[in-house]
Coordinates of N, CA and C in Angstrom, one line a residue:
M1132 N -27.4 29.9 -26.9 CA -26.7 29.0 -27.8 C -27.9 28.3 -28.6
N1133 N -27.6 28.1 -29.9 CA -28.6 27.3 -30.7 C -28.2 25.9 -30.8
R1134 N -29.2 25.0 -31.0 CA -28.9 23.6 -31.2 C -29.6 23.2 -32.5
I1135 N -28.9 22.5 -33.3 CA -29.4 21.9 -34.6 C -29.3 20.4 -34.5
T1136 N -30.4 19.8 -34.8 CA -30.5 18.3 -34.7 C -30.6 17.8 -36.2
I1137 N -29.8 16.8 -36.5 CA -29.9 16.2 -37.8 C -30.2 14.7 -37.6
D1138 N -31.3 14.2 -38.3 CA -31.6 12.8 -38.3 C -30.9 12.1 -39.4
L1139 N -30.2 11.1 -39.0 CA -29.5 10.3 -40.0 C -29.9 8.8 -40.0
S1140 N -30.1 8.3 -41.1 CA -30.6 6.9 -41.2 C -29.4 6.0 -40.8
D1141 N -29.7 4.8 -40.4 CA -28.6 3.8 -40.0 C -27.7 3.6 -41.2
E1142 N -28.3 3.6 -42.4 CA -27.5 3.4 -43.7 C -26.5 4.5 -43.8
T1143 N -26.9 5.7 -43.6 CA -25.9 6.8 -43.7 C -24.8 6.7 -42.7
V1144 N -25.2 6.4 -41.4 CA -24.2 6.2 -40.4 C -23.2 5.1 -40.7
N1145 N -23.8 4.0 -41.2 CA -22.9 2.8 -41.6 C -22.0 3.2 -42.8
A1146 N -22.5 4.0 -43.7 CA -21.7 4.4 -44.9 C -20.5 5.2 -44.5
L1147 N -20.6 5.9 -43.4 CA -19.5 6.8 -42.9 C -18.4 5.9 -42.4
K1148 N -18.6 4.7 -42.1 CA -17.6 3.7 -41.6 C -16.9 4.3 -40.4
M1149 N -17.7 4.7 -39.4 CA -17.1 5.2 -38.1 C -18.1 4.9 -37.0
P1150 N -17.7 4.8 -35.8 CA -18.6 4.6 -34.7 C -19.7 5.7 -34.7
A1151 N -20.9 5.4 -34.4 CA -22.0 6.4 -34.3 C -21.6 7.5 -33.4
E1152 N -20.9 7.3 -32.4 CA -20.6 8.3 -31.4 C -19.7 9.4 -32.0
E1153 N -19.0 9.1 -33.1 CA -18.0 10.0 -33.7 C -18.6 10.8 -34.9
V1154 N -19.8 10.4 -35.3 CA -20.5 11.0 -36.5 C -20.7 12.5 -36.2
G1155 N -21.2 12.9 -35.1 CA -21.5 14.3 -34.8 C -20.3 15.2 -34.9
T1156 N -19.2 14.7 -34.3 CA -17.9 15.4 -34.4 C -17.4 15.5 -35.8
A1157 N -17.5 14.5 -36.6 CA -17.0 14.5 -37.9 C -17.9 15.4 -38.8
L1158 N -19.2 15.5 -38.6 CA -20.0 16.4 -39.3 C -19.8 17.8 -39.0
R1159 N -19.5 18.1 -37.7 CA -19.2 19.5 -37.3 C -17.9 19.9 -37.9
M1160 N -16.9 19.1 -38.0 CA -15.6 19.4 -38.6 C -15.8 19.6 -40.1
A1161 N -16.5 18.7 -40.8 CA -16.7 18.9 -42.2 C -17.5 20.2 -42.5
A1162 N -18.5 20.5 -41.7 CA -19.2 21.7 -42.0 C -18.3 22.9 -41.7
A1163 N -17.5 22.9 -40.7 CA -16.6 24.0 -40.4 C -15.6 24.2 -41.5
V1164 N -15.0 23.1 -42.0 CA -14.0 23.2 -43.1 C -14.7 23.8 -44.3
K1165 N -15.8 23.3 -44.7 CA -16.5 23.8 -45.9 C -16.9 25.3 -45.8
L1166 N -17.4 25.7 -44.6 CA -17.8 27.1 -44.4 C -16.5 28.0 -44.4
Y1167 N -15.4 27.5 -43.9 CA -14.2 28.2 -44.0 C -13.7 28.3 -45.4
E1168 N -13.8 27.2 -46.1 CA -13.3 27.2 -47.5 C -14.1 28.2 -48.4
L1169 N -15.4 28.3 -48.1 CA -16.3 29.2 -48.8 C -16.2 30.6 -48.4
G1170 N -15.4 30.9 -47.3 CA -15.2 32.2 -46.9 C -16.3 32.7 -46.0
R1171 N -17.2 31.8 -45.5 CA -18.3 32.2 -44.7 C -17.9 32.3 -43.2
L1172 N -16.9 31.6 -42.8 CA -16.4 31.7 -41.4 C -14.9 32.0 -41.4
S1173 N -14.4 32.7 -40.5 CA -13.0 32.9 -40.3 C -12.5 31.6 -39.7
S1174 N -11.2 31.4 -39.7 CA -10.6 30.2 -39.1 C -10.9 30.0 -37.6
G1175 N -11.0 31.1 -36.9 CA -11.3 31.1 -35.5 C -12.8 30.6 -35.3
A1176 N -13.7 31.2 -36.1 CA -15.1 30.8 -36.0 C -15.3 29.4 -36.4
A1177 N -14.6 29.0 -37.4 CA -14.7 27.6 -37.9 C -14.2 26.6 -36.9
A1178 N -13.1 27.0 -36.2 CA -12.6 26.2 -35.2 C -13.5 26.0 -34.0
A1179 N -14.2 27.1 -33.7 CA -15.2 27.1 -32.6 C -16.4 26.2 -33.0
L1180 N -16.8 26.3 -34.2 CA -17.9 25.4 -34.7 C -17.4 23.9 -34.6
A1181 N -16.2 23.6 -35.0 CA -15.7 22.3 -35.0 C -15.4 21.8 -33.6
G1182 N -15.3 22.7 -32.6 CA -15.0 22.3 -31.2 C -13.6 22.0 -31.0
V1183 N -12.7 22.7 -31.8 CA -11.2 22.4 -31.6 C -10.5 23.8 -31.5
A1184 N -9.3 23.7 -31.1 CA -8.4 24.9 -31.1 C -8.2 25.4 -32.5
R1185 N -7.9 26.7 -32.7 CA -7.7 27.2 -34.0 C -6.5 26.6 -34.7
I1186 N -5.4 26.3 -34.0 CA -4.3 25.7 -34.6 C -4.6 24.3 -35.1
T1187 N -5.4 23.6 -34.3 CA -5.8 22.2 -34.6 C -6.6 22.3 -35.9
F1188 N -7.6 23.2 -35.9 CA -8.4 23.4 -37.1 C -7.5 23.6 -38.4
L1189 N -6.6 24.5 -38.3 CA -5.8 24.8 -39.4 C -4.9 23.6 -39.9
E1190 N -4.5 22.8 -38.9 CA -3.8 21.6 -39.2 C -4.6 20.6 -39.9
K1191 N -5.9 20.5 -39.6 CA -6.9 19.6 -40.2 C -7.3 19.9 -41.6
L1192 N -7.1 21.1 -42.0 CA -7.6 21.6 -43.3 C -6.9 20.7 -44.4
A1193 N -5.7 20.3 -44.3 CA -5.0 19.5 -45.3 C -5.7 18.1 -45.4
D1194 N -6.3 17.6 -44.4 CA -7.0 16.3 -44.4 C -8.2 16.4 -45.3
Y1195 N -8.7 17.6 -45.5 CA -9.9 17.8 -46.4 C -9.5 18.4 -47.7
G1196 N -8.2 18.6 -48.0 CA -7.8 19.1 -49.3 C -8.0 20.6 -49.4
V1197 N -8.0 21.3 -48.3 CA -8.3 22.8 -48.3 C -6.9 23.4 -47.9
D1198 N -6.5 24.4 -48.7 CA -5.3 25.1 -48.5 C -5.5 26.0 -47.2
T1199 N -4.5 25.9 -46.3 CA -4.6 26.7 -45.1 C -4.5 28.2 -45.4
F1200 N -3.7 28.6 -46.3 CA -3.5 30.0 -46.5 C -3.9 30.5 -47.9
N1201 N -4.9 29.9 -48.5 CA -5.4 30.3 -49.8 C -6.5 31.4 -49.5
L1202 N -6.1 32.5 -49.1 CA -7.1 33.6 -48.7 C -7.1 34.7 -49.7
S1203 N -8.2 35.3 -49.9 CA -8.3 36.6 -50.6 C -7.7 37.7 -49.8
E1204 N -7.5 38.9 -50.4 CA -7.0 40.0 -49.6 C -8.0 40.3 -48.4
E1205 N -9.3 40.3 -48.7 CA -10.3 40.6 -47.7 C -10.2 39.6 -46.5
Q1206 N -10.1 38.3 -46.9 CA -10.0 37.3 -45.9 C -8.7 37.4 -45.1
L1207 N -7.6 37.7 -45.7 CA -6.3 37.8 -45.1 C -6.4 39.0 -44.1
A1208 N -7.0 40.1 -44.5 CA -7.1 41.2 -43.6 C -8.0 40.9 -42.4
K1209 N -9.1 40.1 -42.6 CA -9.9 39.7 -41.5 C -9.2 38.8 -40.5
E1210 N -8.4 37.8 -41.1 CA -7.7 36.9 -40.3 C -6.6 37.6 -39.5
T1211 N -6.0 38.6 -40.1 CA -4.9 39.3 -39.4 C -5.5 40.1 -38.2
R1212 N -6.7 40.7 -38.4 CA -7.4 41.4 -37.2 C -7.7 40.4 -36.1
L1213 N -8.0 39.1 -36.4 CA -8.5 38.2 -35.4 C -7.3 37.5 -34.7
A1214 N -6.1 37.6 -35.3 CA -5.0 36.9 -34.7 C -4.5 37.5 -33.4

């Protein structure tokens, strides 16, 4: 398993307006959503990155303004194989 560490200033953490303990989880979800939106990760892989169940990840997409099923033919075929 790989570990990535990100140093954030107190200003950045404060700007997020959430407890510092929740920042890592929020950043993982945001990264997972964006990578899914860009087609770099399947919904299953993105859910794993976010640390949530696939159905939970799919439900969270709307919170980020990302269409759950706005997939290309290639992405749809990949998602179908993973289901």
